[in-house]
């Protein structure tokens, strides 16, 4: 079967006579309620009202336009009211679904954390968030059960150690993904940390970029494993060596998933380290000024790129925003291994970094505080979060590695995870998310444990890697289209005629490695759905068929895209 790598047409068949809400084309008059909300008051301004009004008056005092709009600019979403089943998700109004508590997203640009910062997040979790914490696939930490009355104290504690929640959500520049081993790995081409810090300093919380058509996602890496899922970000800078200009970045734009997935495109332009912040500003400015604002389901940069094409996009970037031409540059070499940094690896200074896997990203304040204690015991003052819901501990002395790995395992943080646990990702799911239809975290964790127990000592041929991504709704927060096995939550009808939690199955997605040669969004087999409690049986059957039918060294993704539908059902 042909691999689907793009689902947005390069050019629309017919142009609408209606304006698209492009500021530089149609003017800035708001064309929908969301745009009106942003025009009436910049989302950044709600911080003062939270601290001076809502923290005193509590949930009932919150203005609806702030609650369902501007609160996102400071990392706050209302969470799902407990006990509402998935079948009600699409039939209830937002105010009927929401609880009087919030999810709070702590922004961690580049995934860089100090031990002290980790300890503060852990303390906030245990004191204000009922000991909840999740590592996200965008290097953030999410807490739940947050009361608006506690936000001034939470911000005080975060900001005292250099953390923030500024623009962690909303129609803004979201967290900047960065290589978890930036400045650490011996094989790194370029350290993106200075560029990430400068971009965050200039633009995060800057009112000029606080009203974008929708969210804007960024990623920068200088590691050859290309460890920041660059193909699915609005802008990505990937380390590369130019034959004449030395080491810099290859520029990608226009990636994104959700219901209309599209892989980003290289613009063929080489960006020096010094140019990186200015180029980032140019791309986000194009999105602000030319992005489609009339319809929110077309308000991502990928739709503009599909309309313009890469050549025009680069020309507009150079002519209107940079004022100079970028030199042509080569593509970065295809990476030879996954960029998840699991396990024990030597740093360039002789110490070690250790990639730890909390199963499907679920941790707690207690675990995070205990990890801070463990780091302190072993002389480490810093760590990183990853785009794969993992944690990387840094600066562990050689003689301390075994003891540290054992201590982390006692916390449920595994340096040697199994085949599925290593690459598993699950979104928040129905436990807290108002959009979700099914449970994700517990369902995925239970299935993974069962599957791995079945394949322990497996006599057949297993894939070298196998990613299982579980999403509670169609929005693909867990990146189901880029997984070997991607599961989109929905209610399905079982053989007894009952509606039960289940998943639409998506197979063969991958981001570029030498296993497959190119990124692919994989395939959806029509009608292939599986009940949540049947996941272990289904995945084990798939592995049996892969073992029997795959060619030598054929990856699971390549096999899944090659065989007939019947082999995958």
Coordinates of C-alpha atoms in Angstrom, one line a residue:
X1 CA 0.0 0.0 0.0
X2 CA 1.3 3.5 -0.8
X3 CA 2.4 5.4 2.2
X4 CA 0.5 8.5 3.0
X5 CA 2.9 11.4 3.8
X6 CA 0.6 14.3 3.2
X7 CA -3.1 14.8 3.6
X8 CA -3.5 18.5 2.9
X9 CA -3.6 19.3 -0.8
X10 CA -0.8 21.4 -2.1
X11 CA -3.3 23.8 -3.7
X12 CA -7.0 24.1 -3.0
X13 CA -9.2 23.1 -5.9
X14 CA -11.2 26.3 -5.6
X15 CA -10.5 29.5 -3.7
X16 CA -13.2 30.7 -1.4
X17 CA -14.7 34.1 -2.1
X18 CA -14.7 34.7 1.7
X19 CA -11.7 36.3 3.3
X20 CA -9.4 33.9 5.2
X21 CA -8.6 36.4 7.9
X22 CA -5.0 37.0 6.8
X23 CA -4.0 40.2 8.4
X24 CA -1.8 41.4 5.6
X25 CA -4.4 40.5 3.0
X26 CA -7.8 40.9 4.6
X27 CA -7.2 43.3 7.4
X28 CA -7.4 42.7 11.2
X29 CA -11.2 42.8 11.6
X30 CA -12.0 39.6 13.7
X31 CA -14.0 37.0 11.7
X32 CA -15.1 34.7 14.6
X33 CA -15.7 34.7 18.3
X34 CA -12.2 33.5 19.2
X35 CA -10.6 36.3 17.2
X36 CA -12.9 38.8 18.8
X37 CA -11.8 37.5 22.3
X38 CA -8.2 38.0 21.4
X39 CA -8.8 41.4 19.9
X40 CA -10.7 42.7 22.9
X41 CA -7.9 42.0 25.3
X42 CA -4.5 40.4 24.9
X43 CA -4.4 37.0 26.7
X44 CA -1.3 38.0 28.6
X45 CA -3.3 40.6 30.5
X46 CA -5.4 38.0 32.4
X47 CA -2.5 37.3 34.8
X48 CA -3.3 40.4 36.7
X49 CA -7.0 39.5 37.0
X50 CA -6.1 36.0 38.2
X51 CA -3.9 37.4 41.0
X52 CA -6.1 40.3 42.1
X53 CA -9.7 39.2 41.4
X54 CA -10.1 35.5 40.7
X55 CA -7.7 34.2 43.4
X56 CA -9.8 36.0 45.9
X57 CA -13.2 35.3 44.5
X58 CA -12.6 31.7 43.4
X59 CA -13.9 29.8 40.4
X60 CA -17.3 31.4 40.5
X61 CA -15.8 34.9 40.0
X62 CA -14.1 34.1 36.7
X63 CA -15.3 35.9 33.6
X64 CA -16.3 33.3 31.0
X65 CA -14.2 34.9 28.2
X66 CA -11.1 34.6 30.5
X67 CA -12.0 31.1 31.7
X68 CA -12.5 29.6 28.3
X69 CA -10.0 31.7 26.4
X70 CA -7.3 33.8 28.0
X71 CA -6.5 31.5 30.9
X72 CA -4.7 29.3 28.4
X73 CA -2.1 32.1 27.9
X74 CA -0.9 31.2 31.4
X75 CA -1.0 27.5 31.0
X76 CA -4.4 26.9 32.6
X77 CA -7.2 24.7 31.2
X78 CA -10.3 23.6 33.1
X79 CA -10.1 19.8 33.6
X80 CA -12.9 17.3 33.0
X81 CA -15.4 16.7 35.8
X82 CA -15.0 13.3 37.2
X83 CA -17.4 10.5 36.3
X84 CA -18.6 11.8 32.9
X85 CA -18.4 8.9 30.5
X86 CA -16.9 9.2 27.0
X87 CA -20.3 9.0 25.3
X88 CA -21.2 12.4 26.8
X89 CA -18.1 14.2 25.4
X90 CA -19.7 15.3 22.2
X91 CA -23.2 16.0 23.6
X92 CA -22.4 18.2 26.6
X93 CA -21.5 21.9 26.6
X94 CA -18.0 22.8 27.8
X95 CA -19.4 24.2 31.1
X96 CA -21.2 20.9 31.7
X97 CA -18.0 18.9 31.1
X98 CA -15.6 21.1 33.1
X99 CA -14.7 20.9 36.8
X100 CA -13.8 23.8 39.0
X101 CA -10.2 22.8 38.9
X102 CA -7.5 23.3 36.3
X103 CA -4.7 21.5 34.5
X104 CA -1.6 23.6 34.8
X105 CA 1.3 23.3 32.3
X106 CA 4.7 24.2 33.5
X107 CA 6.7 25.4 30.5
X108 CA 10.2 24.0 30.1
X109 CA 11.9 25.4 27.0
X110 CA 14.6 23.0 25.7
X111 CA 13.6 20.5 28.5
X112 CA 16.3 21.9 30.8
X113 CA 15.7 21.6 34.5
X114 CA 17.8 22.0 37.6
X115 CA 17.5 19.7 40.6
X116 CA 16.1 22.6 42.6
X117 CA 13.5 23.3 39.9
X118 CA 12.5 19.7 39.9
X119 CA 12.1 19.8 43.6
X120 CA 9.9 22.8 43.4
X121 CA 7.6 21.2 40.8
X122 CA 7.4 18.1 43.0
X123 CA 6.5 20.2 46.0
X124 CA 3.8 22.1 44.1
X125 CA 2.3 18.8 43.0
X126 CA 2.1 17.3 46.5
X127 CA 0.8 20.5 48.1
X128 CA -1.6 21.9 45.4
X129 CA -2.2 19.2 42.8
X130 CA -3.1 16.1 44.8
X131 CA 0.3 14.6 44.0
X132 CA -0.4 14.5 40.2
X133 CA 2.2 15.0 37.5
X134 CA 2.6 13.9 33.9
X135 CA 5.6 14.3 31.6
X136 CA 4.3 15.5 28.2
X137 CA 5.6 14.7 24.8
X138 CA 6.5 18.4 24.5
X139 CA 9.0 18.4 27.4
X140 CA 6.6 20.1 29.8
X141 CA 5.2 18.9 33.1
X142 CA 1.4 19.0 33.6
X143 CA -0.3 19.1 37.0
X144 CA -4.0 18.6 37.8
X145 CA -6.5 19.6 40.5
X146 CA -5.2 23.2 40.6
X147 CA -7.4 25.7 42.4
X148 CA -7.3 29.2 40.9
X149 CA -7.0 30.5 44.5
X150 CA -3.6 28.9 44.7
X151 CA -2.2 30.4 41.5
X152 CA -0.4 33.4 43.0
X153 CA 1.6 31.2 45.4
X154 CA 2.3 28.6 42.6
X155 CA 3.6 31.3 40.3
X156 CA 5.7 32.8 43.1
X157 CA 7.4 29.4 43.8
X158 CA 8.0 28.6 40.1
X159 CA 9.3 32.0 39.2
X160 CA 11.6 32.0 42.3
X161 CA 13.6 29.2 40.6
X162 CA 13.4 30.5 37.0
X163 CA 10.3 28.5 35.8
X164 CA 7.1 29.9 34.3
X165 CA 3.8 28.9 32.7
X166 CA 3.8 31.9 30.3
X167 CA 2.2 31.0 27.0
X168 CA 2.3 27.3 27.8
X169 CA -1.1 27.1 26.1
X170 CA -3.1 29.4 23.8
X171 CA -2.7 30.9 20.3
X172 CA 1.0 31.7 21.0
X173 CA 4.5 30.4 20.6
X174 CA 4.4 27.2 22.7
X175 CA 7.4 25.6 24.4
X176 CA 10.5 25.3 22.3
X177 CA 11.6 21.7 22.0
X178 CA 15.3 21.1 22.4
X179 CA 17.6 18.2 22.3
X180 CA 17.6 16.5 25.7
X181 CA 21.4 16.1 25.4
X182 CA 22.2 19.6 24.2
X183 CA 25.7 20.5 25.3
X184 CA 26.2 17.0 26.8
X185 CA 26.5 14.4 24.0
X186 CA 29.9 13.7 22.6
X187 CA 28.5 13.3 19.0
X188 CA 26.5 16.6 19.0
X189 CA 27.0 18.9 16.0
X190 CA 25.9 22.1 17.6
X191 CA 24.5 23.1 21.0
X192 CA 21.1 24.7 20.5
X193 CA 20.8 26.0 24.1
X194 CA 21.9 29.6 23.4
X195 CA 19.5 29.9 20.5
X196 CA 16.6 28.5 22.5
X197 CA 17.3 30.8 25.4
X198 CA 17.6 33.8 23.1
X199 CA 14.3 33.0 21.4
X200 CA 12.5 32.6 24.7
X201 CA 14.0 35.8 26.1
X202 CA 13.0 37.9 23.1
X203 CA 9.6 36.5 22.2
X204 CA 7.9 34.4 25.0
X205 CA 5.5 36.8 26.7
X206 CA 6.0 39.4 24.0
X207 CA 2.7 41.0 23.1
X208 CA 3.7 41.3 19.4
X209 CA 3.5 37.5 19.2
X210 CA 0.7 36.8 21.7
X211 CA -2.1 36.8 19.1
X212 CA -1.4 34.2 16.5
X213 CA -4.0 32.4 14.4
X214 CA -3.5 29.3 16.5
X215 CA -0.6 27.6 18.4
X216 CA 2.9 27.7 17.0
X217 CA 5.3 24.8 17.8
X218 CA 9.0 25.0 17.6
X219 CA 11.9 22.5 17.8
X220 CA 15.7 22.9 17.6
X221 CA 18.4 20.2 17.8
X222 CA 22.0 19.8 17.0
X223 CA 22.2 16.1 17.7
X224 CA 22.5 13.6 14.8
X225 CA 19.6 11.5 16.1
X226 CA 17.3 14.5 15.3
X227 CA 15.6 14.0 18.7
X228 CA 12.9 16.6 18.6
X229 CA 10.4 15.2 16.1
X230 CA 11.2 18.0 13.8
X231 CA 8.9 16.8 10.9
X232 CA 5.7 17.7 12.9
X233 CA 6.6 21.2 14.2
X234 CA 5.6 24.5 12.7
X235 CA 9.3 25.4 12.6
X236 CA 12.3 23.2 13.2
X237 CA 16.0 23.8 13.0
X238 CA 18.1 20.6 12.6
X239 CA 21.8 20.6 13.0
X240 CA 23.8 20.1 9.8
X241 CA 27.3 20.7 8.4
X242 CA 27.5 22.9 5.4
X243 CA 30.4 22.0 3.1
X244 CA 31.5 25.7 2.9
X245 CA 29.8 27.5 5.8
X246 CA 30.4 25.1 8.6
X247 CA 27.9 23.9 11.1
X248 CA 24.5 25.4 11.4
X249 CA 20.8 24.4 10.9
X250 CA 18.6 23.0 8.2
X251 CA 15.3 24.9 8.2
X252 CA 11.9 23.0 8.2
X253 CA 8.4 24.5 8.4
X254 CA 4.8 23.6 8.3
X255 CA 4.5 20.3 10.1
X256 CA 1.5 19.3 12.3
X257 CA -0.8 16.4 13.1
X258 CA -4.4 16.4 14.5
X259 CA -7.2 15.6 12.1
X260 CA -5.3 16.9 9.0
X261 CA -1.8 15.6 9.4
X262 CA 1.1 17.0 7.3
X263 CA 4.8 16.5 7.5
X264 CA 6.9 19.6 7.5
X265 CA 9.0 20.6 4.5
X266 CA 12.6 21.6 4.1
X267 CA 13.0 25.1 2.7
X268 CA 16.5 24.1 1.5
X269 CA 17.9 27.0 3.4
X270 CA 21.0 27.0 5.7
X271 CA 20.7 29.0 9.0
X272 CA 23.7 29.9 11.0
X273 CA 23.6 29.8 14.8
X274 CA 23.6 33.6 15.0
X275 CA 20.7 33.8 12.5
X276 CA 18.5 31.3 14.3
X277 CA 16.5 33.8 16.5
X278 CA 15.9 36.1 13.6
X279 CA 14.8 33.3 11.3
X280 CA 12.5 32.0 14.0
X281 CA 11.0 35.5 14.3
X282 CA 10.5 35.7 10.6
X283 CA 8.6 32.4 10.4
X284 CA 6.3 33.1 13.3
X285 CA 5.7 36.6 11.9
X286 CA 4.6 35.1 8.6
X287 CA 2.2 32.9 10.6
X288 CA 0.9 35.9 12.5
X289 CA 0.4 38.1 9.4
X290 CA -0.6 35.6 6.7
X291 CA -2.0 32.7 8.7
X292 CA -5.7 31.8 8.1
X293 CA -7.8 33.1 11.0
X294 CA -11.4 32.7 9.7
X295 CA -11.8 29.0 10.3
X296 CA -9.9 27.5 13.3
X297 CA -9.6 24.1 11.7
X298 CA -7.5 25.8 9.0
X299 CA -5.6 28.1 11.3
X300 CA -2.3 26.3 11.5
X301 CA 0.8 27.1 9.5
X302 CA 0.7 23.8 7.6
X303 CA -2.4 25.1 5.7
X304 CA -0.6 28.2 4.6
X305 CA 2.4 26.2 3.5
X306 CA 0.2 23.9 1.6
X307 CA -1.3 26.9 -0.2
X308 CA 1.9 28.7 -0.9
X309 CA 4.4 25.9 -1.3
X310 CA 8.0 25.9 0.1
X311 CA 9.5 28.1 -2.6
X312 CA 7.1 31.0 -2.0
X313 CA 7.3 30.6 1.7
X314 CA 11.1 31.0 1.6
X315 CA 10.9 34.0 -0.7
X316 CA 8.4 35.8 1.5
X317 CA 10.6 35.0 4.6
X318 CA 13.7 36.5 2.9
X319 CA 12.1 39.4 1.2
X320 CA 9.6 40.7 3.8
X321 CA 11.0 39.6 7.1
X322 CA 14.8 39.0 7.0
X323 CA 15.9 41.5 4.3
X324 CA 18.5 39.1 3.0
X325 CA 18.7 35.7 1.3
X326 CA 19.6 32.6 3.2
X327 CA 22.2 30.4 1.5
X328 CA 21.1 27.0 0.1
X329 CA 22.0 24.1 2.4
X330 CA 22.2 20.4 2.4
X331 CA 19.8 18.1 4.3
X332 CA 20.9 16.6 7.5
X333 CA 22.0 12.9 7.3
X334 CA 19.3 10.4 8.1
X335 CA 19.8 9.3 11.7
X336 CA 20.9 5.8 12.5
X337 CA 19.1 5.3 15.8
X338 CA 16.0 6.6 17.6
X339 CA 16.5 9.9 19.4
X340 CA 14.9 8.9 22.7
X341 CA 18.2 8.6 24.7
X342 CA 16.9 5.7 26.8
X343 CA 19.6 3.9 28.9
X344 CA 23.1 4.8 29.9
X345 CA 25.3 6.9 27.7
X346 CA 28.7 8.5 28.1
X347 CA 28.9 12.3 28.0
X348 CA 31.7 14.2 26.3
X349 CA 33.2 15.0 29.7
X350 CA 33.4 11.3 30.8
X351 CA 30.4 11.3 33.1
X352 CA 27.1 9.7 32.0
X353 CA 23.6 10.7 31.2
X354 CA 20.8 8.2 31.9
X355 CA 17.5 8.1 30.1
X356 CA 14.7 7.1 32.4
X357 CA 11.2 5.9 31.3
X358 CA 8.2 6.6 33.5
X359 CA 5.6 4.3 31.9
X360 CA 3.4 6.5 29.5
X361 CA 4.7 9.6 31.2
X362 CA 2.8 9.2 34.5
X363 CA 4.7 10.3 37.5
X364 CA 3.8 12.2 40.7
X365 CA 5.0 15.0 42.9
X366 CA 6.3 12.3 45.3
X367 CA 8.3 10.7 42.5
X368 CA 9.7 14.0 41.3
X369 CA 10.8 15.0 44.7
X370 CA 12.4 11.6 45.3
X371 CA 14.2 11.8 42.0
X372 CA 15.6 15.2 43.1
X373 CA 16.8 13.5 46.3
X374 CA 18.4 10.7 44.2
X375 CA 20.1 13.2 41.9
X376 CA 21.5 15.0 44.9
X377 CA 22.8 11.8 46.4
X378 CA 24.7 11.0 43.2
X379 CA 26.1 14.5 42.8
X380 CA 23.9 15.7 39.9
X381 CA 22.4 19.1 39.7
X382 CA 20.5 18.9 36.5
X383 CA 18.3 16.9 34.2
X384 CA 16.3 17.1 31.0
X385 CA 12.8 16.2 29.9
X386 CA 12.2 14.8 26.4
X387 CA 9.7 14.9 23.6
X388 CA 9.0 11.2 24.4
X389 CA 7.6 11.6 27.9
X390 CA 11.0 10.7 29.4
X391 CA 13.5 12.1 31.8
X392 CA 17.3 12.3 31.2
X393 CA 19.5 12.5 34.3
X394 CA 22.8 14.2 33.7
X395 CA 26.3 14.2 35.1
X396 CA 26.4 10.8 36.8
X397 CA 29.9 9.6 37.7
X398 CA 30.9 6.3 36.2
X399 CA 31.2 4.6 39.6
X400 CA 27.7 5.9 40.5
X401 CA 25.8 4.6 37.4
X402 CA 24.6 1.2 38.7
X403 CA 23.5 2.6 42.0
X404 CA 21.6 5.4 40.4
X405 CA 19.9 3.1 37.9
X406 CA 18.8 0.9 40.8
X407 CA 17.5 3.8 42.8
X408 CA 15.5 5.2 39.8
X409 CA 14.0 1.8 39.2
X410 CA 12.6 1.8 42.8
X411 CA 10.8 5.0 41.8
X412 CA 9.3 3.4 38.7
X413 CA 11.8 5.2 36.4
X414 CA 13.3 2.5 34.2
X415 CA 16.7 2.9 32.4
X416 CA 16.2 -0.4 30.7
X417 CA 12.6 -0.4 29.6
X418 CA 11.0 -3.2 27.5
X419 CA 10.2 -3.1 23.8
X420 CA 6.9 -1.3 24.1
X421 CA 7.5 0.7 27.3
X422 CA 10.5 2.4 25.7
X423 CA 8.6 4.1 23.0
X424 CA 5.0 4.3 24.4
X425 CA 3.3 7.6 24.6
X426 CA -0.2 8.3 26.0
X427 CA -2.1 11.6 26.2
X428 CA -4.1 12.7 29.3
X429 CA -7.2 10.9 28.3
X430 CA -10.7 10.9 29.8
X431 CA -9.3 11.1 33.3
X432 CA -8.8 14.9 33.0
X433 CA -9.4 16.0 29.4
X434 CA -12.7 17.5 28.3
X435 CA -12.2 16.3 24.7
X436 CA -11.3 12.7 25.4
X437 CA -13.6 9.7 24.8
X438 CA -11.6 6.9 26.4
X439 CA -9.0 6.3 29.1
X440 CA -5.5 6.3 27.9
X441 CA -2.8 6.2 30.7
X442 CA -4.1 3.2 32.6
X443 CA -5.3 1.4 29.5
X444 CA -1.9 1.8 27.8
X445 CA 0.1 0.9 30.9
X446 CA -2.0 -2.2 31.6
X447 CA -1.7 -3.4 28.0
X448 CA 2.0 -2.8 27.8
X449 CA 2.7 -4.8 30.9
X450 CA 0.6 -7.7 29.6
X451 CA 2.1 -7.7 26.1
X452 CA 5.7 -7.5 27.4
X453 CA 5.0 -10.4 29.8
X454 CA 3.8 -12.5 26.8
X455 CA 6.8 -11.7 24.6
X456 CA 9.4 -12.2 27.3
X457 CA 11.7 -14.9 25.9
X458 CA 9.8 -14.6 22.6
X459 CA 11.1 -17.2 20.2
X460 CA 10.2 -15.3 17.1
X461 CA 11.8 -12.3 15.5
X462 CA 10.9 -9.0 17.3
X463 CA 11.3 -5.5 15.8
X464 CA 14.3 -3.5 17.0
X465 CA 11.9 -0.8 18.1
X466 CA 8.1 -0.6 18.4
X467 CA 6.2 2.6 19.3
X468 CA 2.7 2.4 20.7
X469 CA 0.9 5.8 20.9
X470 CA -2.5 6.0 22.6
X471 CA -4.8 9.0 22.1
X472 CA -8.1 9.7 23.8
X473 CA -9.7 11.6 20.9
X474 CA -8.9 12.5 17.2
X475 CA -6.6 15.4 18.0
X476 CA -3.4 13.4 18.1
X477 CA -1.7 14.9 21.2
X478 CA 0.0 11.6 21.4
X479 CA 1.2 11.7 17.8
X480 CA -0.7 8.5 16.6
X481 CA 0.2 9.1 12.9
X482 CA 3.9 8.8 13.6
X483 CA 3.8 5.6 15.6
X484 CA 4.2 2.0 14.6
X485 CA 0.9 1.4 16.3
X486 CA -1.2 4.5 16.8
X487 CA -4.6 4.2 18.6
X488 CA -7.3 6.9 18.3
X489 CA -9.8 6.6 21.1
X490 CA -13.5 6.2 20.3
X491 CA -16.5 4.2 21.4
X492 CA -17.0 1.0 19.4
X493 CA -19.6 -1.7 19.3
X494 CA -18.5 -5.1 20.4
X495 CA -19.8 -8.5 19.3
X496 CA -22.5 -8.4 21.9
X497 CA -23.8 -5.1 20.5
X498 CA -22.6 -3.0 23.4
X499 CA -20.7 0.3 23.2
X500 CA -17.3 0.0 24.8
X501 CA -14.1 2.0 24.9
X502 CA -11.9 1.2 21.9
X503 CA -9.6 2.6 19.3
X504 CA -9.3 3.1 15.6
X505 CA -6.0 1.5 14.6
X506 CA -3.3 3.5 12.7
X507 CA -0.2 1.5 11.6
X508 CA 3.2 2.1 10.1
X509 CA 3.9 5.7 11.0
X510 CA 7.5 6.7 11.5
X511 CA 9.8 9.6 11.6
X512 CA 13.0 9.4 9.7
X513 CA 15.7 6.8 10.6
X514 CA 17.9 4.5 8.6
X515 CA 15.3 1.7 9.3
X516 CA 12.9 3.3 6.8
X517 CA 14.8 6.1 5.1
X518 CA 12.0 8.7 5.3
X519 CA 9.2 9.8 7.5
X520 CA 5.7 8.5 6.8
X521 CA 2.3 9.1 8.3
X522 CA 1.5 5.4 7.8
X523 CA -2.0 4.0 7.1
X524 CA -5.4 3.5 8.5
X525 CA -7.0 0.2 7.7
X526 CA -10.7 0.8 7.0
X527 CA -12.9 -0.6 9.7
X528 CA -10.0 -1.8 11.8
X529 CA -11.0 -1.1 15.4
X530 CA -10.1 -2.8 18.7
X531 CA -11.7 -2.8 22.1
X532 CA -9.5 -1.4 24.9
X533 CA -9.6 -4.8 26.8
X534 CA -8.5 -6.6 23.6
X535 CA -5.3 -4.6 23.0
X536 CA -2.9 -7.2 24.4
X537 CA -4.4 -9.9 22.1
X538 CA -4.3 -7.6 19.0
X539 CA -0.8 -6.4 19.5
X540 CA 0.6 -9.9 20.2
X541 CA -1.1 -11.2 17.1
X542 CA 0.5 -8.4 15.0
X543 CA 3.9 -9.2 16.4
X544 CA 3.4 -12.9 15.5
X545 CA 2.5 -11.9 11.9
X546 CA 5.4 -9.5 11.7
X547 CA 7.8 -12.2 13.0
X548 CA 6.6 -14.7 10.4
X549 CA 6.3 -12.4 7.4
X550 CA 8.9 -9.7 7.6
X551 CA 12.0 -9.7 5.6
X552 CA 15.5 -9.6 7.1
X553 CA 16.0 -6.3 8.9
X554 CA 12.6 -5.0 7.8
X555 CA 11.2 -2.6 10.3
X556 CA 7.7 -2.9 11.7
X557 CA 6.6 0.3 10.0
X558 CA 8.0 -0.9 6.6
X559 CA 6.2 -4.2 7.0
X560 CA 3.0 -2.7 8.1
X561 CA 2.9 -0.4 5.1
X562 CA 3.8 -3.3 2.7
X563 CA 1.3 -6.1 3.6
X564 CA -2.3 -6.4 2.7
X565 CA -5.1 -5.2 5.0
X566 CA -6.0 -8.7 6.1
X567 CA -2.5 -9.2 7.7
X568 CA -3.2 -6.2 10.0
X569 CA -6.8 -7.0 11.1

